[in-house]
């Protein structure tokens, strides 16, 4: 690596670091557990999401959660409209019915807004039921 490349690299990482520092104070890392159960309709799943603070594991209630879905192997091929999740019974729980377009590997995109905000991507594999 030439000196110039090294310099460019250092500048780039500096720029990235300051971009990260510019995030609003309310931004915090969230984590999510996802449990999706098939319904009697193919490709329709009842999903339960548990949102929590990544650092402490504390459940995050009172957030607005919208769940979208995409297939990483088929960029731009799908257009699943994000659905709003409803708060569940326990703290940090949210429920949403997800309707996918084909079986295979999906990435669920959890868009969290409200008191806590983050975007969490979770893999989900939609398996064809054995009949
Ligand atoms: Cu696909």
Coordinates of N, CA and C in Angstrom, one line a residue, residues 13-104:
X13 N -11.6 6.6 7.0 CA -12.1 6.0 8.3 C -12.4 7.2 9.2
X14 N -11.7 8.3 9.1 CA -12.0 9.5 9.9 C -13.3 10.0 9.6
X15 N -13.7 10.1 8.3 CA -14.9 10.6 7.8 C -16.1 9.7 8.3
X16 N -15.8 8.3 8.3 CA -16.9 7.4 8.8 C -17.1 7.6 10.3
X17 N -16.0 7.8 11.0 CA -16.1 7.9 12.5 C -16.9 9.1 12.8
X18 N -16.6 10.2 12.1 CA -17.4 11.5 12.5 C -18.8 11.3 12.0
X19 N -19.1 10.6 11.0 CA -20.5 10.4 10.6 C -21.2 9.6 11.6
X20 N -20.6 8.6 12.2 CA -21.2 7.8 13.3 C -21.4 8.7 14.5
X21 N -20.5 9.6 14.8 CA -20.6 10.5 16.0 C -21.7 11.5 15.8
X22 N -22.1 11.7 14.6 CA -23.1 12.7 14.3 C -24.5 12.2 14.5
X23 N -24.7 10.9 14.8 CA -26.0 10.3 15.0 C -26.6 11.0 16.2
X24 N -28.0 11.2 16.2 CA -28.6 11.8 17.4 C -28.4 11.0 18.6
X25 N -28.5 11.7 19.7 CA -28.2 11.0 21.0 C -29.2 9.9 21.3
X26 N -30.4 10.0 20.8 CA -31.4 9.0 21.0 C -31.1 7.7 20.3
X27 N -30.2 7.8 19.3 CA -29.9 6.5 18.6 C -29.2 5.5 19.5
X28 N -29.7 4.3 19.5 CA -29.0 3.3 20.3 C -29.2 2.0 19.6
X29 N -28.3 1.1 19.9 CA -28.3 -0.2 19.2 C -29.4 -1.1 19.9
X30 N -30.2 -1.6 19.0 CA -31.2 -2.5 19.5 C -30.9 -3.9 18.9
X31 N -31.5 -4.9 19.6 CA -31.4 -6.3 19.2 C -32.9 -6.8 19.1
X32 N -33.1 -7.9 18.4 CA -34.4 -8.4 18.3 C -34.4 -9.9 18.2
X33 N -35.4 -10.5 18.9 CA -35.6 -11.9 18.7 C -36.8 -12.0 17.8
X34 N -36.8 -13.0 16.9 CA -37.9 -13.1 15.9 C -38.3 -14.6 15.9
X35 N -39.6 -14.7 16.0 CA -40.2 -16.1 16.0 C -41.4 -16.0 15.1
X36 N -41.3 -16.6 13.9 CA -42.4 -16.6 12.9 C -43.0 -18.0 12.8
X37 N -44.3 -18.1 12.9 CA -45.0 -19.4 12.8 C -45.8 -19.4 11.5
X38 N -45.8 -20.5 10.8 CA -46.6 -20.5 9.6 C -48.1 -20.5 9.9
X39 N -48.9 -20.0 9.0 CA -50.3 -20.0 9.2 C -50.9 -21.1 8.2
X40 N -52.2 -21.2 8.1 CA -52.7 -22.2 7.2 C -52.6 -21.7 5.7
X41 N -52.2 -20.5 5.6 CA -51.9 -20.0 4.2 C -50.5 -20.0 3.9
X42 N -50.1 -20.5 2.8 CA -48.7 -20.6 2.4 C -48.1 -19.2 2.4
X43 N -46.9 -19.1 2.8 CA -46.1 -17.8 2.8 C -46.7 -16.7 3.7
X44 N -47.7 -17.1 4.5 CA -48.1 -16.1 5.5 C -47.7 -16.6 6.9
X45 N -47.1 -15.7 7.6 CA -46.5 -16.0 8.9 C -47.0 -15.1 10.0
X46 N -47.3 -15.6 11.2 CA -47.5 -14.8 12.3 C -46.2 -14.7 13.1
X47 N -45.7 -13.5 13.1 CA -44.4 -13.3 13.7 C -44.5 -12.5 15.0
X48 N -43.7 -13.0 16.0 CA -43.5 -12.2 17.2 C -42.1 -11.7 17.3
X49 N -42.0 -10.4 17.6 CA -40.7 -9.7 17.7 C -40.5 -9.3 19.1
X50 N -39.3 -9.5 19.6 CA -39.0 -9.0 21.0 C -37.9 -8.0 20.8
X51 N -38.1 -6.7 21.0 CA -37.1 -5.7 20.9 C -36.4 -5.5 22.2
X52 N -35.1 -5.4 22.2 CA -34.4 -5.1 23.5 C -33.2 -4.2 23.2
X53 N -32.7 -3.6 24.2 CA -31.5 -2.8 24.1 C -30.4 -3.8 23.9
X54 N -29.5 -3.6 23.0 CA -28.4 -4.5 22.7 C -27.5 -4.7 23.9
X55 N -27.2 -3.6 24.5 CA -26.2 -3.6 25.6 C -26.8 -4.3 26.9
X56 N -28.0 -3.9 27.3 CA -28.5 -4.3 28.5 C -29.5 -5.5 28.5
X57 N -30.0 -5.7 27.2 CA -31.1 -6.7 27.1 C -32.4 -6.3 27.6
X58 N -32.5 -5.1 28.0 CA -33.8 -4.5 28.5 C -34.8 -4.4 27.4
X59 N -36.0 -4.9 27.7 CA -37.1 -4.9 26.6 C -37.4 -3.4 26.3
X60 N -37.7 -3.2 25.0 CA -38.0 -1.9 24.5 C -39.5 -1.8 24.2
X61 N -40.3 -1.2 25.0 CA -41.7 -1.0 24.8 C -42.0 0.4 24.2
X62 N -43.2 0.5 23.7 CA -43.7 1.8 23.2 C -43.0 2.3 22.0
X63 N -42.4 1.4 21.2 CA -41.8 1.8 20.0 C -42.7 1.5 18.8
X64 N -42.4 2.1 17.7 CA -43.2 1.8 16.5 C -42.3 0.9 15.7
X65 N -42.9 -0.2 15.3 CA -42.1 -1.2 14.6 C -42.8 -1.5 13.2
X66 N -42.0 -1.3 12.2 CA -42.5 -1.7 10.8 C -41.6 -2.8 10.3
X67 N -42.2 -3.8 9.7 CA -41.4 -4.9 9.3 C -41.5 -5.1 7.8
X68 N -40.4 -5.0 7.1 CA -40.4 -5.2 5.6 C -39.6 -6.5 5.4
X69 N -39.6 -6.9 4.1 CA -38.9 -8.2 3.8 C -38.3 -8.1 2.4
X70 N -37.2 -8.7 2.2 CA -36.5 -8.7 1.0 C -35.7 -10.0 0.8
X71 N -35.4 -10.4 -0.4 CA -34.6 -11.6 -0.6 C -33.2 -11.1 -1.0
X72 N -32.2 -11.4 -0.1 CA -30.9 -10.9 -0.4 C -30.3 -11.5 -1.7
X73 N -30.8 -12.7 -2.1 CA -30.3 -13.3 -3.4 C -31.0 -12.7 -4.6
X74 N -32.0 -12.0 -4.4 CA -32.8 -11.4 -5.6 C -33.0 -10.0 -5.4
X75 N -32.0 -9.1 -5.4 CA -32.1 -7.7 -5.2 C -33.1 -7.1 -6.2
X76 N -34.0 -6.3 -5.7 CA -35.0 -5.6 -6.5 C -36.1 -6.4 -7.0
X77 N -36.1 -7.7 -6.8 CA -37.1 -8.6 -7.4 C -38.4 -8.6 -6.6
X78 N -38.3 -8.3 -5.4 CA -39.5 -8.3 -4.6 C -39.9 -6.9 -4.0
X79 N -41.2 -6.8 -3.7 CA -41.6 -5.5 -3.2 C -42.6 -5.7 -2.1
X80 N -42.2 -6.3 -1.0 CA -43.1 -6.6 0.1 C -43.3 -5.3 0.9
X81 N -44.6 -4.9 1.0 CA -44.9 -3.6 1.7 C -44.7 -3.8 3.2
X82 N -43.9 -2.9 3.8 CA -43.7 -3.1 5.3 C -45.0 -3.0 6.0
X83 N -45.1 -3.9 7.0 CA -46.4 -3.9 7.9 C -46.0 -3.4 9.3
X84 N -47.0 -2.7 9.8 CA -46.9 -2.2 11.2 C -47.2 -3.3 12.2
X85 N -46.3 -3.4 13.1 CA -46.5 -4.5 14.2 C -47.3 -3.9 15.3
X86 N -48.1 -4.8 15.9 CA -48.9 -4.3 17.1 C -48.2 -4.7 18.4
X87 N -48.3 -3.9 19.4 CA -47.7 -4.2 20.7 C -48.3 -5.6 21.2
X88 N -47.4 -6.4 21.7 CA -47.9 -7.7 22.2 C -48.2 -7.6 23.7
X89 N -48.4 -8.8 24.4 CA -48.8 -8.8 25.8 C -47.6 -8.4 26.7
X90 N -46.4 -8.9 26.4 CA -45.3 -8.7 27.3 C -44.4 -7.5 26.9
X91 N -43.7 -6.9 27.8 CA -42.8 -5.8 27.5 C -41.9 -6.1 26.4
X92 N -41.7 -5.3 25.4 CA -40.8 -5.5 24.3 C -41.4 -6.3 23.2
X93 N -42.6 -6.9 23.4 CA -43.2 -7.8 22.4 C -44.0 -7.0 21.3
X94 N -43.9 -7.4 20.1 CA -44.7 -6.9 19.0 C -45.1 -8.0 18.1
X95 N -46.3 -7.9 17.5 CA -46.8 -9.0 16.6 C -47.1 -8.4 15.3
X96 N -46.8 -9.2 14.2 CA -47.1 -8.8 12.9 C -47.3 -10.0 12.0
X97 N -48.3 -9.9 11.1 CA -48.5 -10.9 10.1 C -47.7 -10.6 8.9
X98 N -46.8 -11.5 8.5 CA -45.9 -11.2 7.4 C -46.4 -12.0 6.2
X99 N -46.5 -11.4 5.0 CA -46.9 -12.2 3.8 C -45.7 -12.1 2.8
X100 N -45.1 -13.2 2.5 CA -44.0 -13.2 1.6 C -44.4 -13.7 0.2
X101 N -43.5 -13.6 -0.7 CA -43.9 -13.8 -2.1 C -43.4 -15.2 -2.7
X102 N -42.4 -15.8 -2.0 CA -41.9 -17.1 -2.4 C -41.2 -17.7 -1.3
X103 N -41.0 -19.0 -1.4 CA -40.2 -19.8 -0.4 C -38.7 -19.5 -0.6
X104 N -37.9 -19.5 0.4 CA -36.5 -19.2 0.3 C -36.0 -18.4 1.4

